[in-house]
mmCIF file of C-alpha atoms in Angstrom:
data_model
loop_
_atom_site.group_PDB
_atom_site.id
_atom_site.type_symbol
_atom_site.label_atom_id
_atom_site.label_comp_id
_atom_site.label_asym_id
_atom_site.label_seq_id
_atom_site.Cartn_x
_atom_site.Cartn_y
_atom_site.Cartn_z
ATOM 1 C CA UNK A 273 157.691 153.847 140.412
ATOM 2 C CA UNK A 274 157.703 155.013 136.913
ATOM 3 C CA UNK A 275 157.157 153.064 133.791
ATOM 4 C CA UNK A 276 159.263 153.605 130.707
ATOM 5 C CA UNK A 277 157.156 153.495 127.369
ATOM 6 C CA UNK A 278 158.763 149.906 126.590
ATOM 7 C CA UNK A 279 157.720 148.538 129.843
ATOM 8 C CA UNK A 280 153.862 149.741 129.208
ATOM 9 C CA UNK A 281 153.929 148.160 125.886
ATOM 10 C CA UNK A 282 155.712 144.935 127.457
ATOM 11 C CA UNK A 283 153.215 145.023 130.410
ATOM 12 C CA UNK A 284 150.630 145.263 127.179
ATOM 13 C CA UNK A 285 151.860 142.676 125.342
ATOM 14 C CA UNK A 286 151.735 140.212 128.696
ATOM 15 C CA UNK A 287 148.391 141.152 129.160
ATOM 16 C CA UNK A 288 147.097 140.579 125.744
ATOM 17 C CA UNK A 289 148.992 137.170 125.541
ATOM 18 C CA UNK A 290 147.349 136.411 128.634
ATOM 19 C CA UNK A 291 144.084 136.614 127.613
ATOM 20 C CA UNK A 292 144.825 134.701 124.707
ATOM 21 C CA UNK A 293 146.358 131.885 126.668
ATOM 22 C CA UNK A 294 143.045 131.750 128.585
ATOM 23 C CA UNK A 295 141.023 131.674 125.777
ATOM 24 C CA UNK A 296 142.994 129.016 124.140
ATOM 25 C CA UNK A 297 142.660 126.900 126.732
ATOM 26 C CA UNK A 298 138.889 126.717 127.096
ATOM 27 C CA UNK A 299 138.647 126.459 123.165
ATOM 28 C CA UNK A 300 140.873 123.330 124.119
ATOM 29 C CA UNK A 301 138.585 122.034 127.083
ATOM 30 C CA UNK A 302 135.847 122.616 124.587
ATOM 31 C CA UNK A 303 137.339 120.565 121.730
ATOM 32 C CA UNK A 304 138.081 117.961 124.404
ATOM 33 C CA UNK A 305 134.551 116.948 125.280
ATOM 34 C CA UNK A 306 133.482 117.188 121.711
ATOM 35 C CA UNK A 307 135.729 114.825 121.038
ATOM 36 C CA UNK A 308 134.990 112.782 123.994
ATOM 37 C CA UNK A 309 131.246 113.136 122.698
ATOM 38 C CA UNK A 310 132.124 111.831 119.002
ATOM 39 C CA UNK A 311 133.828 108.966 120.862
ATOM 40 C CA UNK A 312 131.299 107.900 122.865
ATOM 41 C CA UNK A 313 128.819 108.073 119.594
ATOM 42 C CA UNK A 314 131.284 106.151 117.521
ATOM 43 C CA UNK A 315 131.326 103.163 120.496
ATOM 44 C CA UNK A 316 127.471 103.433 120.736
ATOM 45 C CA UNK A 317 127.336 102.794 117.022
ATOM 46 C CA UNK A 318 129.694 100.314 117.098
ATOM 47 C CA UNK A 319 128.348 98.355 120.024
ATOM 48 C CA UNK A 320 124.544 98.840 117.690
ATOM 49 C CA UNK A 321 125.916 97.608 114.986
ATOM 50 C CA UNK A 322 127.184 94.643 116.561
ATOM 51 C CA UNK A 323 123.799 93.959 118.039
ATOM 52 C CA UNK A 324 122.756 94.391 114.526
ATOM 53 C CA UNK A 325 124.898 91.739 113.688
ATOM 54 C CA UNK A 326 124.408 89.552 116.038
ATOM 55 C CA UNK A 327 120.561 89.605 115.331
ATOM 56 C CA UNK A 328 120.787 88.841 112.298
ATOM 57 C CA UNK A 329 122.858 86.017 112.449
ATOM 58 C CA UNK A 330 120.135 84.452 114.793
ATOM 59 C CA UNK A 331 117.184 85.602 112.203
ATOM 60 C CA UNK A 332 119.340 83.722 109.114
ATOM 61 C CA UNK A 333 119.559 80.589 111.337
ATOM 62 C CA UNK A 334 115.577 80.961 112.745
ATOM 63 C CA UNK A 335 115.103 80.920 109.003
ATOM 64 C CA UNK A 336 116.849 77.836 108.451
ATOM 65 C CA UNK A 337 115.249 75.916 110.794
ATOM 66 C CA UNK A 338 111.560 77.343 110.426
ATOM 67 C CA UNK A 339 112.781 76.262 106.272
ATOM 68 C CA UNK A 340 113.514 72.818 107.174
ATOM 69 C CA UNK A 341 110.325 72.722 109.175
ATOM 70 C CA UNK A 342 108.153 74.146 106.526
ATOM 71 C CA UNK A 343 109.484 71.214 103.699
ATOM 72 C CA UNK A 344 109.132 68.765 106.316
ATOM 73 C CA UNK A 345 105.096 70.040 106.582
ATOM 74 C CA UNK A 346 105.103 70.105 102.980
ATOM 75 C CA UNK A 347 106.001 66.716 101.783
ATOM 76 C CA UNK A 348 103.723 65.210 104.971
ATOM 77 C CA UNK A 349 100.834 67.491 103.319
ATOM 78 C CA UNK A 350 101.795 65.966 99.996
ATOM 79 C CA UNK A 351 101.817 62.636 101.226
ATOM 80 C CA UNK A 352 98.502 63.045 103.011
ATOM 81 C CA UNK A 353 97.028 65.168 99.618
ATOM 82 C CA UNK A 354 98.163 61.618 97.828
ATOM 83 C CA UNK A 355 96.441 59.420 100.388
ATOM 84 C CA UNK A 356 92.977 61.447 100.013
ATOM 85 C CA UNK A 357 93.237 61.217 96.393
ATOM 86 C CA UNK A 358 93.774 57.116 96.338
ATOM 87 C CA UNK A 359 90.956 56.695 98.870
ATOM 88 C CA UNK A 360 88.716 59.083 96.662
ATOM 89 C CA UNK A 361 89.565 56.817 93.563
ATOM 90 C CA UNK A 362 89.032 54.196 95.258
ATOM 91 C CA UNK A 363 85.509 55.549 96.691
ATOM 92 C CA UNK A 364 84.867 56.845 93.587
ATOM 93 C CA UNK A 365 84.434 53.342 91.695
ATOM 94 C CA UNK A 366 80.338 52.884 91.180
ATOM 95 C CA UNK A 367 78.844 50.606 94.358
ATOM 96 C CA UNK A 368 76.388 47.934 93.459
ATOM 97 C CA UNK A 369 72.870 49.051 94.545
ATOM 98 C CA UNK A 370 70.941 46.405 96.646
ATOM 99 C CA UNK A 371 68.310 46.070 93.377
ATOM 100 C CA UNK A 372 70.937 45.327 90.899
ATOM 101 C CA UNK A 373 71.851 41.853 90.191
ATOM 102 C CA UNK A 374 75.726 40.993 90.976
#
């Protein structure tokens, strides 16, 4: 069997596409599990974010109530701050002594 110079440079050219083909397609296997990678990081940020989110929401309304709780403990330490003062004033007014005449 003898090949004419067109058939070498056909056999060539089948060859040469071949081992492009087969490089191709691992560059495209490769570029497939990148991008399966960069997916996977985008849905791990995504789901952090939303736990993010989500904790913060429940800090803001911790913060409420711990607020509300705090002026509540402030106006009873104002009340009581009032009380101590009247009862000092009241203290505070000079007692007989038991020598002094009344």
């Amino acid at each position: 069997m003898t090949f004419s110079p067109a058939e070498a440079l056909l056999f060539v050219a089948l060859v040469v596409t071949s081992g492009c083909v087969v490089t191709m397609y691992r560059k495209l296997g490769e570029l497939s599990r990148t991008g399966r990678n960069y997916r996977l990081a985008l849905n791990d940020s995504a789901a952090a974010l939303a736990e993010a989110r989500d904790a913060v929401a429940l800090l803001n309304d911790d913060s409420r109530v711990l607020l509300g709780e705090l002026c509540v403990r402030i106006g009873q330490a104002e009340n009581l701050l009032g009380r101590i003062e009247r009862a000092e004033r009241r203290h505070a007014a000079p007692l007989p002594h038991a020598g002094d005449p009344t």
